[in-house]
């Protein structure tokens, strides 16, 4: 595996060719780093599952460079999905749509739907555009972490997570830290109205305003499998417990206005909710780098991005101890 920190045009061309040749390329997006493979190449896609240790029935998001490519991968696209795509792409939003013939079972986990996203990150877009210019149709990319672990928001974190599982011709592109820091909002667009499956930086309110009507917060389509919907996800090695003050020697993450308990390791001190999302995963990871046993996190309050942060933290804490975290 090669680490490419100088993302010049040459490096991007080389990465696009590596993808076309069936190798894996980890790349930055505005949300988290993805582990990419040619979404039409079954063997390449199987290497993503192997590197992540992810069950093969979990579907992957296909990343494309422009709205024109939506109809390559999806059919019967509802008007509201086009409205959302025009409004929020490129950006931190994934749309679940009825799949076309090129979205095979090895991408969709055997489901009749496919997840599509145009990332809002110049390096990711350059890579996708270059890949398409040499005949590629889309890049399958889950977050570049081991299954169940915290998503990486730096190239170093990608290396720590899966570096040892990558092969000689695989690449990690280094585009610095991710600006948003938590995964995209996933919106199920297979029903009459949109339904949010995973909250993110494109908030419930933003979606509702843009489609001009009520939307569902949970999937009406129970058969849709989204692994981020499982508990015991987004989990560092340390135990995560919510809304309790840290004891000496424990990690502590809270908004800047909450003071650090005596003897605790302050892992993050965000001034606002955007900063909270941006530094959260690296803060959890730093807890692991310090070998802490436990990290206490004070959940941010409010709607929008705060809800998305709480969603991830509740899932990382559920892996620790359901009852204790819910205060039972
Ligand atoms: O921000 C993101 O979405 C990042 C960057 C790299 O784009 N990707 C990401 O991928 O978070 P992943 O695989 O870690 O999480 C995507 C979630 C998974 O829970 C997966 O099950 C769900 O999206 N998903 C993908 N395709 C789907 C489909 N066809 N139907 C239902 N859920 C789907
Ligand atoms: Mg993931």
XYZ file of C-alpha atoms and ligand atoms in Angstrom:
362
model
C 0.000 0.000 0.000
C 1.243 3.473 -0.833
C 0.498 6.631 1.113
C 0.132 9.635 -1.219
C 0.099 12.910 0.642
C 0.849 15.094 -2.331
C -2.442 15.028 -4.211
C -1.297 16.510 -7.475
C -3.037 15.914 -10.783
C -0.560 13.093 -11.372
C -1.409 11.441 -8.066
C -5.127 11.670 -8.858
C -4.641 10.182 -12.361
C -2.620 7.364 -10.872
C -5.334 6.723 -8.282
C -8.052 6.677 -10.977
C -6.034 4.122 -12.945
C -5.522 2.047 -9.794
C -9.312 1.987 -9.306
C -9.853 1.005 -12.955
C -7.296 -1.794 -12.528
C -9.298 -3.208 -9.624
C -7.266 -1.844 -6.701
C -8.572 -0.041 -3.625
C -8.116 3.709 -3.127
C -8.945 5.356 0.191
C -9.843 9.006 -0.372
C -11.064 12.002 1.615
C -14.592 13.358 1.370
C -16.131 16.261 3.261
C -17.777 13.795 5.696
C -15.266 10.992 6.411
C -12.632 9.079 4.426
C -14.019 6.406 2.096
C -12.437 3.141 0.960
C -13.087 3.121 -2.771
C -13.304 0.438 -5.450
C -14.730 0.273 -8.979
C -18.439 -0.259 -8.265
C -18.842 -2.487 -11.336
C -15.934 -4.799 -10.452
C -17.052 -7.618 -8.170
C -13.560 -8.727 -7.281
C -12.465 -5.189 -6.358
C -15.611 -4.680 -4.270
C -15.013 -7.968 -2.452
C -11.649 -6.570 -1.338
C -13.425 -3.669 0.383
C -15.408 -6.157 2.455
C -12.266 -8.113 3.255
C -10.266 -5.013 4.278
C -13.107 -3.774 6.509
C -14.144 -7.157 7.883
C -17.686 -6.186 6.897
C -20.493 -8.705 6.255
C -21.120 -8.901 2.503
C -24.873 -8.360 2.751
C -24.336 -4.737 3.811
C -24.810 -2.417 0.831
C -22.245 0.166 -0.322
C -22.770 3.760 -1.418
C -21.844 4.435 -5.054
C -20.060 7.785 -5.479
C -20.549 9.633 -8.775
C -19.328 12.989 -10.065
C -22.503 14.545 -11.460
C -26.299 14.434 -11.417
C -26.321 13.160 -15.035
C -24.886 9.878 -13.740
C -27.862 9.264 -11.413
C -29.840 7.617 -14.196
C -26.972 5.210 -14.951
C -27.426 3.693 -11.486
C -31.072 4.332 -10.634
C -34.501 4.050 -12.269
C -37.930 5.514 -11.472
C -36.287 8.465 -9.707
C -39.013 10.499 -7.962
C -39.147 14.260 -8.548
C -38.420 15.022 -4.907
C -35.144 13.076 -5.194
C -34.119 15.250 -8.144
C -35.010 18.329 -6.069
C -32.827 17.076 -3.204
C -29.968 16.185 -5.545
C -30.045 19.648 -7.170
C -30.185 21.361 -3.806
C -27.634 19.400 -1.763
C -25.179 17.752 -4.197
C -22.246 17.841 -4.200
C -22.611 17.415 -0.463
C -23.092 15.251 2.619
C -26.220 13.418 1.427
C -26.830 9.875 0.137
C -30.026 9.049 -1.742
C -31.429 5.511 -1.748
C -33.110 4.865 -5.100
C -34.478 1.949 -7.081
C -31.455 0.334 -8.726
C -30.718 -0.003 -12.453
C -29.117 -3.032 -14.100
C -25.536 -1.925 -13.374
C -26.124 -1.855 -9.604
C -25.489 -5.536 -8.969
C -26.206 -7.557 -5.846
C -22.575 -7.234 -4.730
C -23.125 -3.461 -4.375
C -26.665 -3.439 -2.989
C -26.351 -6.435 -0.671
C -29.016 -8.096 -2.806
C -31.533 -5.305 -2.232
C -33.542 -3.684 -5.025
C -32.176 -0.235 -4.082
C -28.876 1.555 -4.519
C -27.304 4.365 -2.478
C -25.820 7.272 -4.495
C -23.769 10.282 -3.428
C -21.849 13.139 -5.049
C -19.311 14.162 -2.416
C -18.559 17.841 -1.849
C -14.787 17.586 -1.715
C -12.514 18.802 -4.502
C -10.115 15.854 -4.300
C -12.935 13.289 -4.266
C -14.641 14.994 -7.205
C -11.372 15.184 -9.146
C -10.814 11.461 -8.556
C -14.378 10.563 -9.618
C -14.212 12.752 -12.723
C -10.862 11.279 -13.714
C -12.127 7.728 -13.075
C -15.183 8.373 -15.254
C -13.013 9.882 -18.005
C -11.201 6.533 -18.336
C -14.453 4.578 -18.532
C -15.388 4.168 -14.851
C -19.050 4.422 -13.859
C -18.938 4.939 -10.114
C -16.843 4.306 -7.021
C -18.231 2.169 -4.220
C -16.963 3.556 -0.919
C -17.926 2.792 2.646
C -16.214 4.658 5.469
C -12.589 3.465 5.581
C -12.709 1.838 9.032
C -12.916 -1.728 10.317
C -16.559 -2.850 10.587
C -18.202 -1.365 13.693
C -15.327 1.022 14.442
C -15.102 4.816 14.307
C -14.967 6.347 10.797
C -11.602 7.928 9.914
C -11.442 11.672 9.341
C -7.711 11.817 8.563
C -5.459 9.762 6.272
C -3.444 8.649 9.296
C -6.602 7.276 10.898
C -7.331 5.333 7.668
C -3.879 3.815 7.880
C -4.367 2.912 11.556
C -7.743 1.310 10.798
C -7.090 -0.692 7.650
C -3.550 0.060 6.428
C -2.317 -3.424 7.250
C -5.170 -4.961 5.248
C -4.360 -3.069 2.051
C -2.323 -4.638 -0.755
C 0.768 -3.418 -2.590
C -1.053 -1.484 -5.351
C -3.765 -0.015 -3.114
C -3.492 3.681 -2.219
C -4.406 6.102 0.529
C -4.887 9.675 -0.723
C -4.243 12.279 1.948
C -6.468 15.345 1.675
C -6.138 16.538 5.265
C -8.888 16.476 7.878
C -12.557 16.120 6.854
C -14.512 19.360 7.198
C -17.837 17.896 8.357
C -16.539 14.913 10.298
C -19.603 12.655 10.467
C -21.131 10.509 7.731
C -23.663 11.724 5.161
C -27.402 11.979 5.760
C -29.035 8.910 4.166
C -32.455 9.538 2.629
C -34.678 6.719 1.408
C -36.246 7.936 -1.838
C -38.107 4.746 -2.715
C -41.439 5.809 -1.203
C -43.975 8.562 -1.907
C -42.029 10.957 0.292
C -38.452 10.993 1.586
C -37.526 9.214 4.760
C -34.320 9.849 6.716
C -32.441 6.624 7.520
C -29.290 8.202 8.987
C -29.178 11.806 10.231
C -26.284 14.001 9.138
C -25.275 17.519 8.182
C -28.207 17.797 5.750
C -30.782 18.048 8.505
C -34.400 16.961 8.777
C -35.438 20.637 8.585
C -33.343 21.271 5.459
C -34.872 18.253 3.695
C -38.401 19.179 4.728
C -37.980 22.757 3.583
C -36.529 21.714 0.267
C -39.254 19.180 -0.635
C -41.974 21.412 0.802
C -43.727 18.777 2.885
C -43.572 16.449 5.832
C -40.968 13.716 5.814
C -40.435 10.607 7.899
C -37.606 10.423 10.390
C -37.464 6.650 10.246
C -37.659 4.266 7.378
C -41.064 3.010 6.444
C -39.220 0.350 4.466
C -38.206 -2.011 7.236
C -36.482 -4.303 4.764
C -33.783 -1.740 4.003
C -30.538 -2.669 5.699
C -28.205 0.139 6.688
C -25.351 -1.081 8.833
C -25.065 2.297 10.540
C -28.552 1.571 11.834
C -27.194 -1.312 13.856
C -26.167 -0.784 17.431
C -22.546 -1.282 18.425
C -21.333 0.930 15.638
C -19.014 3.945 15.511
C -17.338 2.425 18.582
C -13.792 3.136 19.786
C -11.959 0.533 21.893
C -12.620 2.572 25.040
C -16.052 2.309 26.625
C -18.242 5.297 25.797
C -20.686 6.570 28.393
C -23.004 9.490 27.909
C -23.992 12.496 29.978
C -21.870 11.628 33.000
C -18.847 13.544 34.239
C -15.474 11.847 33.794
C -13.548 10.441 36.750
C -9.778 10.966 37.059
C -7.954 9.128 34.278
C -11.012 8.924 32.013
C -11.509 10.776 28.738
C -13.938 13.691 28.529
C -15.659 15.264 25.516
C -18.047 18.186 25.939
C -18.823 21.648 24.597
C -16.304 24.291 25.627
C -18.643 25.815 28.234
C -18.555 22.601 30.322
C -15.458 22.504 32.476
C -13.125 19.505 32.635
C -13.651 17.358 35.751
C -10.531 17.075 37.947
C -8.004 14.609 36.616
C -9.891 13.818 33.396
C -8.247 13.846 29.945
C -10.026 16.535 27.944
C -10.223 15.041 24.447
C -12.307 17.781 22.800
C -13.564 21.204 23.690
C -15.684 22.357 20.712
C -17.031 25.915 20.632
C -20.000 25.075 18.425
C -21.894 22.156 16.997
C -20.072 22.130 13.646
C -16.748 21.900 15.464
C -18.182 19.130 17.669
C -18.961 17.024 14.575
C -15.636 17.846 12.935
C -13.423 16.772 15.851
C -15.542 14.056 17.478
C -14.117 10.954 15.766
C -10.525 12.082 16.092
C -11.194 12.805 19.796
C -12.552 9.261 20.335
C -9.551 7.909 18.458
C -7.189 9.959 20.635
C -8.803 8.316 23.661
C -7.756 4.967 22.186
C -4.279 6.253 21.328
C -3.933 7.162 25.032
C -5.211 3.687 25.941
C -8.038 5.095 28.042
C -10.568 2.594 29.364
C -13.493 4.925 29.331
C -14.610 8.134 27.616
C -17.458 10.221 28.997
C -19.286 12.383 26.478
C -21.776 15.137 27.246
C -24.229 15.014 24.338
C -24.721 18.348 22.568
C -28.223 19.764 22.804
C -30.549 20.785 19.995
C -31.811 19.608 16.605
C -30.066 19.416 13.297
C -26.426 18.408 13.461
C -26.701 17.868 17.235
C -29.163 15.038 16.542
C -26.770 13.450 14.068
C -23.953 13.592 16.627
C -26.211 12.106 19.306
C -27.233 9.320 16.881
C -23.599 8.254 16.417
C -22.689 8.578 20.093
C -25.704 6.604 21.280
C -24.674 3.814 18.905
C -21.061 3.864 20.085
C -22.266 3.804 23.684
C -24.781 1.014 23.063
C -21.837 -1.228 22.300
C -20.629 -0.466 25.821
C -23.652 -1.017 27.972
C -27.232 -0.305 26.996
C -28.758 -0.058 30.435
C -26.064 1.978 32.059
C -26.002 4.485 29.236
C -29.722 4.966 29.232
C -29.517 5.605 32.958
C -31.397 2.428 33.958
O -20.475 10.073 4.354
C -20.616 8.931 3.933
O -21.735 8.452 3.610
C -19.347 8.063 3.787
C -18.467 8.662 2.696
C -17.247 7.827 2.437
O -19.226 8.845 1.534
N -19.703 6.703 3.513
C -20.286 5.908 4.437
O -20.476 4.618 3.985
O -20.602 6.287 5.546
P -20.816 3.415 4.973
O -20.891 2.192 4.112
O -19.857 3.380 6.067
O -22.237 3.760 5.474
C -23.260 3.825 4.516
C -24.520 3.284 5.042
C -24.395 1.847 5.476
O -25.014 1.757 6.745
C -25.133 1.093 4.407
O -25.740 -0.061 4.920
C -26.142 2.129 3.922
O -25.450 3.323 3.964
N -26.541 1.871 2.540
C -25.767 1.888 1.446
N -26.473 1.505 0.365
C -27.721 1.268 0.798
C -28.913 0.804 0.184
N -28.954 0.491 -1.090
N -30.007 0.672 0.949
C -29.966 0.951 2.256
N -28.876 1.356 2.920
C -27.769 1.512 2.201
Mg -19.409 3.262 7.999
